[in-house]
Short mmCIF file of C-alpha atoms and ligand atoms in Angstrom, two decimals:
data_model
loop_
_atom_site.label_atom_id
_atom_site.label_comp_id
_atom_site.label_asym_id
_atom_site.label_seq_id
_atom_site.Cartn_x
_atom_site.Cartn_y
_atom_site.Cartn_z
CA UNK A 1 148.74 72.33 158.67
CA UNK A 2 150.12 72.36 162.18
CA UNK A 3 150.82 75.87 163.32
CA UNK A 4 154.53 76.29 162.59
CA UNK A 5 156.89 77.37 165.32
CA UNK A 6 157.36 81.11 165.53
CA UNK A 7 161.06 81.66 165.09
CA UNK A 8 161.67 85.40 165.05
CA UNK A 9 160.16 88.79 164.48
CA UNK A 10 161.11 90.68 161.40
CA UNK A 11 161.03 94.44 161.11
CA UNK A 12 159.21 95.68 158.02
CA UNK A 13 157.90 99.09 157.11
CA UNK A 14 154.64 97.97 158.75
CA UNK A 15 156.35 97.20 162.07
CA UNK A 16 157.36 93.84 163.50
CA UNK A 17 155.68 90.72 162.20
CA UNK A 18 156.21 87.14 163.29
CA UNK A 19 158.07 84.91 160.86
CA UNK A 20 158.01 81.12 161.00
CA UNK A 21 160.69 78.66 159.92
CA UNK A 22 158.74 77.89 156.73
CA UNK A 23 158.53 81.59 155.92
CA UNK A 24 154.83 81.58 156.90
CA UNK A 25 153.35 84.61 158.64
CA UNK A 26 149.87 85.46 159.80
CA UNK A 27 148.13 87.86 157.46
CA UNK A 28 148.18 91.15 159.42
CA UNK A 29 144.77 92.04 158.04
CA UNK A 30 143.99 94.81 160.53
CA UNK A 31 147.13 96.68 159.44
CA UNK A 32 145.96 97.25 155.87
CA UNK A 33 145.30 100.94 155.28
CA UNK A 34 142.40 102.47 153.39
CA UNK A 35 144.91 103.05 150.58
CA UNK A 36 145.76 99.32 150.53
CA UNK A 37 142.08 98.36 150.27
CA UNK A 38 141.66 101.01 147.59
CA UNK A 39 144.50 99.55 145.53
CA UNK A 40 142.88 96.12 145.76
CA UNK A 41 139.52 97.56 144.71
CA UNK A 42 140.96 99.39 141.72
CA UNK A 43 142.97 96.44 140.47
CA UNK A 44 140.09 94.04 141.04
CA UNK A 45 137.53 96.21 139.19
CA UNK A 46 139.91 96.82 136.32
CA UNK A 47 140.59 93.11 135.76
CA UNK A 48 136.94 92.15 136.23
CA UNK A 49 136.19 94.60 133.47
CA UNK A 50 138.65 93.28 130.90
CA UNK A 51 138.96 89.56 131.67
CA UNK A 52 135.55 88.30 130.51
CA UNK A 53 136.17 86.99 126.98
CA UNK A 54 139.92 86.92 127.63
CA UNK A 55 140.49 84.73 130.69
CA UNK A 56 139.38 81.09 130.59
CA UNK A 57 136.06 80.14 132.09
CA UNK A 58 137.69 78.08 134.86
CA UNK A 59 139.44 81.21 136.08
CA UNK A 60 136.45 83.54 135.83
CA UNK A 61 133.99 81.11 137.42
CA UNK A 62 136.33 80.46 140.33
CA UNK A 63 136.88 84.16 141.03
CA UNK A 64 133.16 84.16 141.81
CA UNK A 65 133.07 80.80 143.54
CA UNK A 66 135.88 81.57 145.98
CA UNK A 67 134.15 84.86 146.74
CA UNK A 68 136.61 87.53 145.59
CA UNK A 69 135.12 91.01 145.52
CA UNK A 70 136.21 94.63 145.26
CA UNK A 71 135.15 95.85 148.70
CA UNK A 72 138.24 94.89 150.72
CA UNK A 73 141.44 92.86 150.63
CA UNK A 74 140.25 89.30 151.25
CA UNK A 75 141.03 87.53 154.48
CA UNK A 76 143.08 84.41 153.82
CA UNK A 77 141.09 82.55 156.51
CA UNK A 78 137.81 83.22 154.68
CA UNK A 79 139.20 82.01 151.36
CA UNK A 80 140.73 78.97 153.02
CA UNK A 81 137.36 77.75 154.25
CA UNK A 82 136.16 77.56 150.64
CA UNK A 83 139.43 76.37 149.11
CA UNK A 84 140.05 73.55 151.60
CA UNK A 85 136.62 72.15 150.92
CA UNK A 86 137.01 72.44 147.14
CA UNK A 87 140.48 70.98 146.55
CA UNK A 88 142.28 70.68 149.89
CA UNK A 89 144.57 73.64 149.15
CA UNK A 90 145.17 76.49 151.57
CA UNK A 91 146.84 79.87 151.38
CA UNK A 92 149.66 80.79 153.70
CA UNK A 93 150.89 84.35 154.13
CA UNK A 94 154.54 85.14 153.35
CA UNK A 95 156.67 88.28 153.23
CA UNK A 96 157.72 87.70 149.61
CA UNK A 97 159.64 85.28 147.39
CA UNK A 98 160.84 82.16 149.19
CA UNK A 99 163.93 80.02 148.57
CA UNK A 100 163.08 77.48 145.84
CA UNK A 101 163.01 74.41 148.05
CA UNK A 102 160.78 76.10 150.64
CA UNK A 103 158.36 77.17 147.91
CA UNK A 104 158.33 73.65 146.42
CA UNK A 105 157.72 72.12 149.84
CA UNK A 106 154.65 74.33 150.35
CA UNK A 107 153.22 73.37 146.96
CA UNK A 108 153.95 69.68 147.54
CA UNK A 109 151.77 69.99 150.67
CA UNK A 110 149.03 71.91 148.90
CA UNK A 111 149.88 75.21 150.56
CA UNK A 112 150.09 78.25 148.33
CA UNK A 113 152.32 81.07 149.62
CA UNK A 114 150.70 84.49 149.17
CA UNK A 115 152.61 87.73 149.74
CA UNK A 116 150.65 89.53 152.43
CA UNK A 117 151.38 93.16 151.36
CA UNK A 118 149.87 94.94 148.37
CA UNK A 119 151.57 97.30 145.90
CA UNK A 120 151.41 101.09 146.21
CA UNK A 121 148.99 103.21 144.14
CA UNK A 122 151.79 104.28 141.78
CA UNK A 123 152.50 100.60 140.98
CA UNK A 124 149.08 99.64 139.59
CA UNK A 125 150.47 98.85 136.15
CA UNK A 126 153.81 97.30 136.98
CA UNK A 127 155.59 95.88 139.97
CA UNK A 128 158.81 93.88 139.72
CA UNK A 129 158.14 91.48 142.60
CA UNK A 130 154.98 89.54 143.28
CA UNK A 131 152.58 91.24 145.71
CA UNK A 132 149.22 90.18 147.17
CA UNK A 133 147.27 91.10 144.07
CA UNK A 134 149.41 88.95 141.80
CA UNK A 135 149.67 86.03 144.21
CA UNK A 136 146.02 86.02 145.26
CA UNK A 137 144.00 87.24 142.30
CA UNK A 138 146.44 85.69 139.81
CA UNK A 139 147.02 82.27 141.32
CA UNK A 140 144.28 81.34 143.76
CA UNK A 141 141.15 81.03 141.59
CA UNK A 142 142.62 78.13 139.58
CA UNK A 143 143.54 76.28 142.78
CA UNK A 144 139.77 75.72 143.00
CA UNK A 145 140.02 73.59 139.82
CA UNK A 146 140.74 69.93 140.71
CA UNK A 147 143.01 69.18 137.74
CA UNK A 148 145.00 72.38 138.04
CA UNK A 149 145.20 71.90 141.81
CA UNK A 150 146.80 68.48 141.28
CA UNK A 151 149.18 69.90 138.68
CA UNK A 152 150.42 72.49 141.17
CA UNK A 153 151.07 69.85 143.81
CA UNK A 154 152.85 67.63 141.27
CA UNK A 155 154.95 70.64 140.32
CA UNK A 156 155.96 71.12 143.95
CA UNK A 157 157.02 67.50 144.21
CA UNK A 158 158.86 67.76 140.90
CA UNK A 159 160.59 70.86 142.27
CA UNK A 160 161.87 69.00 145.32
CA UNK A 161 163.22 66.37 142.96
CA UNK A 162 164.85 68.85 140.56
CA UNK A 163 166.36 70.67 143.55
CA UNK A 164 168.16 67.43 144.41
CA UNK A 165 169.54 67.08 140.85
CA UNK A 166 171.22 70.32 139.76
CA UNK A 167 170.79 73.93 138.70
CA UNK A 168 170.10 72.98 135.08
CA UNK A 169 167.22 70.74 136.08
CA UNK A 170 165.81 73.55 138.20
CA UNK A 171 166.09 75.97 135.28
CA UNK A 172 164.22 73.56 132.99
CA UNK A 173 161.47 73.22 135.57
CA UNK A 174 161.31 76.96 136.22
CA UNK A 175 160.77 77.60 132.51
CA UNK A 176 157.88 75.15 132.58
CA UNK A 177 156.32 77.07 135.47
CA UNK A 178 156.90 80.38 133.74
CA UNK A 179 155.27 79.35 130.46
CA UNK A 180 152.33 77.53 132.09
CA UNK A 181 151.37 78.70 135.58
CA UNK A 182 152.56 82.28 135.06
CA UNK A 183 152.07 82.99 131.34
CA UNK A 184 150.02 80.16 129.88
CA UNK A 185 147.26 80.40 127.28
CA UNK A 186 144.60 77.74 126.74
CA UNK A 187 142.68 76.81 123.59
CA UNK A 188 138.91 76.72 124.06
CA UNK A 189 135.90 76.37 121.78
CA UNK A 190 135.62 80.15 121.86
CA UNK A 191 139.25 80.81 120.96
CA UNK A 192 142.47 81.35 122.89
CA UNK A 193 142.05 82.31 126.52
CA UNK A 194 144.35 83.25 129.38
CA UNK A 195 145.04 81.08 132.42
CA UNK A 196 148.52 82.33 133.45
CA UNK A 197 148.60 84.26 136.71
CA UNK A 198 151.21 86.75 135.52
CA UNK A 199 148.85 87.71 132.73
CA UNK A 200 145.51 87.85 134.57
CA UNK A 201 147.04 90.11 137.21
CA UNK A 202 148.28 92.60 134.57
CA UNK A 203 145.93 94.83 132.61
CA UNK A 204 148.46 95.55 129.88
CA UNK A 205 149.54 91.97 129.31
CA UNK A 206 145.96 90.62 129.46
CA UNK A 207 145.28 92.59 126.30
CA UNK A 208 148.72 92.26 124.68
CA UNK A 209 149.03 88.47 124.95
CA UNK A 210 145.87 87.86 122.91
CA UNK A 211 145.50 90.95 120.76
CA UNK A 212 149.00 92.14 119.87
CA UNK A 213 150.61 90.89 116.64
CA UNK A 214 154.05 91.15 118.25
CA UNK A 215 154.31 87.91 120.30
CA UNK A 216 154.34 84.31 119.09
CA UNK A 217 151.52 82.04 120.18
CA UNK A 218 152.71 78.44 119.89
CA UNK A 219 151.38 75.02 120.85
CA UNK A 220 152.64 73.64 124.17
CA UNK A 221 155.38 71.02 123.93
CA UNK A 222 157.12 69.97 127.14
CA UNK A 223 160.74 69.78 126.04
CA UNK A 224 160.40 72.81 123.79
CA UNK A 225 159.11 74.85 126.73
CA UNK A 226 161.83 73.59 129.07
CA UNK A 227 164.43 74.83 126.59
CA UNK A 228 162.93 78.27 126.05
CA UNK A 229 164.42 81.27 127.85
CA UNK A 230 162.08 84.02 128.97
CA UNK A 231 161.73 87.71 129.73
CA UNK A 232 161.35 88.92 133.30
CA UNK A 233 160.99 92.65 132.72
CA UNK A 234 158.95 92.98 129.52
CA UNK A 235 155.84 91.31 128.16
CA UNK A 236 156.57 87.81 126.88
CA UNK A 237 157.76 87.31 123.29
CA UNK A 238 156.21 83.86 123.16
CA UNK A 239 153.13 82.35 124.79
CA UNK A 240 152.54 78.60 124.79
CA UNK A 241 149.01 77.31 124.32
CA UNK A 242 147.69 74.18 126.06
CA UNK A 243 144.60 72.29 124.89
CA UNK A 244 143.33 71.82 128.43
CA UNK A 245 144.51 71.29 131.99
CA UNK A 246 144.34 67.51 131.51
CA UNK A 247 146.85 67.79 128.67
CA UNK A 248 149.18 69.74 130.92
CA UNK A 249 148.83 67.25 133.74
CA UNK A 250 149.38 64.25 131.44
CA UNK A 251 152.34 65.79 129.60
CA UNK A 252 154.11 66.44 132.90
CA UNK A 253 153.35 63.06 134.48
CA UNK A 254 156.48 61.20 133.20
CA UNK A 255 159.69 61.11 135.21
CA UNK A 256 161.65 64.24 134.28
CA UNK A 257 165.07 62.86 135.32
CA UNK A 258 165.90 61.41 131.88
CA UNK A 259 164.54 64.56 130.22
CA UNK A 260 166.78 66.78 132.34
CA UNK A 261 169.74 64.55 131.43
CA UNK A 262 168.98 64.82 127.73
CA UNK A 263 168.39 68.58 127.79
CA UNK A 264 171.80 69.11 129.42
CA UNK A 265 173.39 68.31 126.07
CA UNK A 266 171.10 70.60 124.05
CA UNK A 267 171.13 74.39 123.65
CA UNK A 268 168.34 76.63 124.92
CA UNK A 269 166.19 78.72 122.59
CA UNK A 270 165.88 82.51 122.68
CA UNK A 271 162.52 83.74 123.99
CA UNK A 272 161.22 84.97 120.65
CA UNK A 273 162.26 82.17 118.29
CA UNK A 274 159.84 80.10 116.19
CA UNK A 275 161.15 76.61 115.37
CA UNK A 276 160.36 74.30 112.42
CA UNK A 277 158.43 71.82 114.62
CA UNK A 278 156.28 74.43 116.35
CA UNK A 279 152.54 74.44 116.07
CA UNK A 280 152.06 78.08 115.21
CA UNK A 281 148.82 79.80 116.20
CA UNK A 282 150.38 83.15 115.51
CA UNK A 283 153.86 84.07 114.32
CA UNK A 284 154.90 87.22 116.12
CA UNK A 285 155.97 90.28 114.19
CA UNK A 286 158.53 90.99 116.90
CA UNK A 287 157.51 94.64 116.94
CA UNK A 288 158.94 96.44 119.94
CA UNK A 289 161.00 93.49 121.13
CA UNK A 290 164.15 93.93 123.12
CA UNK A 291 166.44 91.18 121.83
CA UNK A 292 168.62 90.92 124.90
CA UNK A 293 167.90 90.08 128.51
CA UNK A 294 166.48 86.55 128.24
CA UNK A 295 166.94 84.45 131.34
N1 LIG B 301 156.82 64.43 136.47
C1 LIG B 301 157.74 65.39 137.00
C2 LIG B 301 159.04 64.76 137.49
O1 LIG B 301 159.22 63.59 137.46
C3 LIG B 301 157.10 66.17 138.14
C4 LIG B 301 156.26 67.30 137.64
C5 LIG B 301 154.89 67.19 137.51
C6 LIG B 301 156.86 68.49 137.32
C7 LIG B 301 154.14 68.27 137.08
C8 LIG B 301 156.11 69.56 136.89
C9 LIG B 301 154.76 69.46 136.77
O2 LIG B 301 159.91 65.47 137.90
FE1 FE B 302 153.29 84.12 140.31
#
């Protein structure tokens, strides 16, 4: 993209960094400490250890192909050379979560915002907001996959559209993102596998989502997913399983405007509920569930 205009400097605990109108900042790579690189190395090694046999092949292969390794926090510029050639996507550095419409605009232009800072050593297992490890390790490998790459751009465009409708439409679309991009499972010839970024960047949930009896594992259905509330501070109570990225892309191709209008008149479902029409891969025991706090 064109280099955006530098609009201000923002003070952070790492000093002043330039911030652009689109929220984009240059990755201040030289400012990462040895501790930061160490956190990356630990998280990377840990996930590389447990993800084979759990994450889908498209994810694992692309971790290799884009050149992620344990030695240091990757430079966005290095990854971008590979990514641009593969699918035309690029990473842009950001300070953290962006306003919805700014985030959608980036995706619609095949730019993926990546938080530039990494969590602290005491946050290896849980961090409430997305950091570099989640955004980069979790999201970027699948942007190397052509079908998934197109889905993400279509999602960005759909987001711009939903933003122009109303808050309910945005909520429906956000649930779709949550249960696919962030917490999706995929059915393969070898069994269920993970593709959701919120799972692959978490050691605990990478194991829980596939091996625990507690959560439901249900077949993906667009309107069902758009009506399902979710948990933001515990592991998910329900995971939705797609048959492939093509299925996801095709199921989301239709115009959502009439779907949003229809869903306005219908109630949402609690995160842990199994419905009569669901294709049930596993009915969760509900063990350890907190019944409140769905969003
Ligand atoms: N087809 C959707 C719409 O009309 C756009 C979209 C595509 C949304 C892919 C999400 C994912 O709004
Ligand atoms: Fe994410």
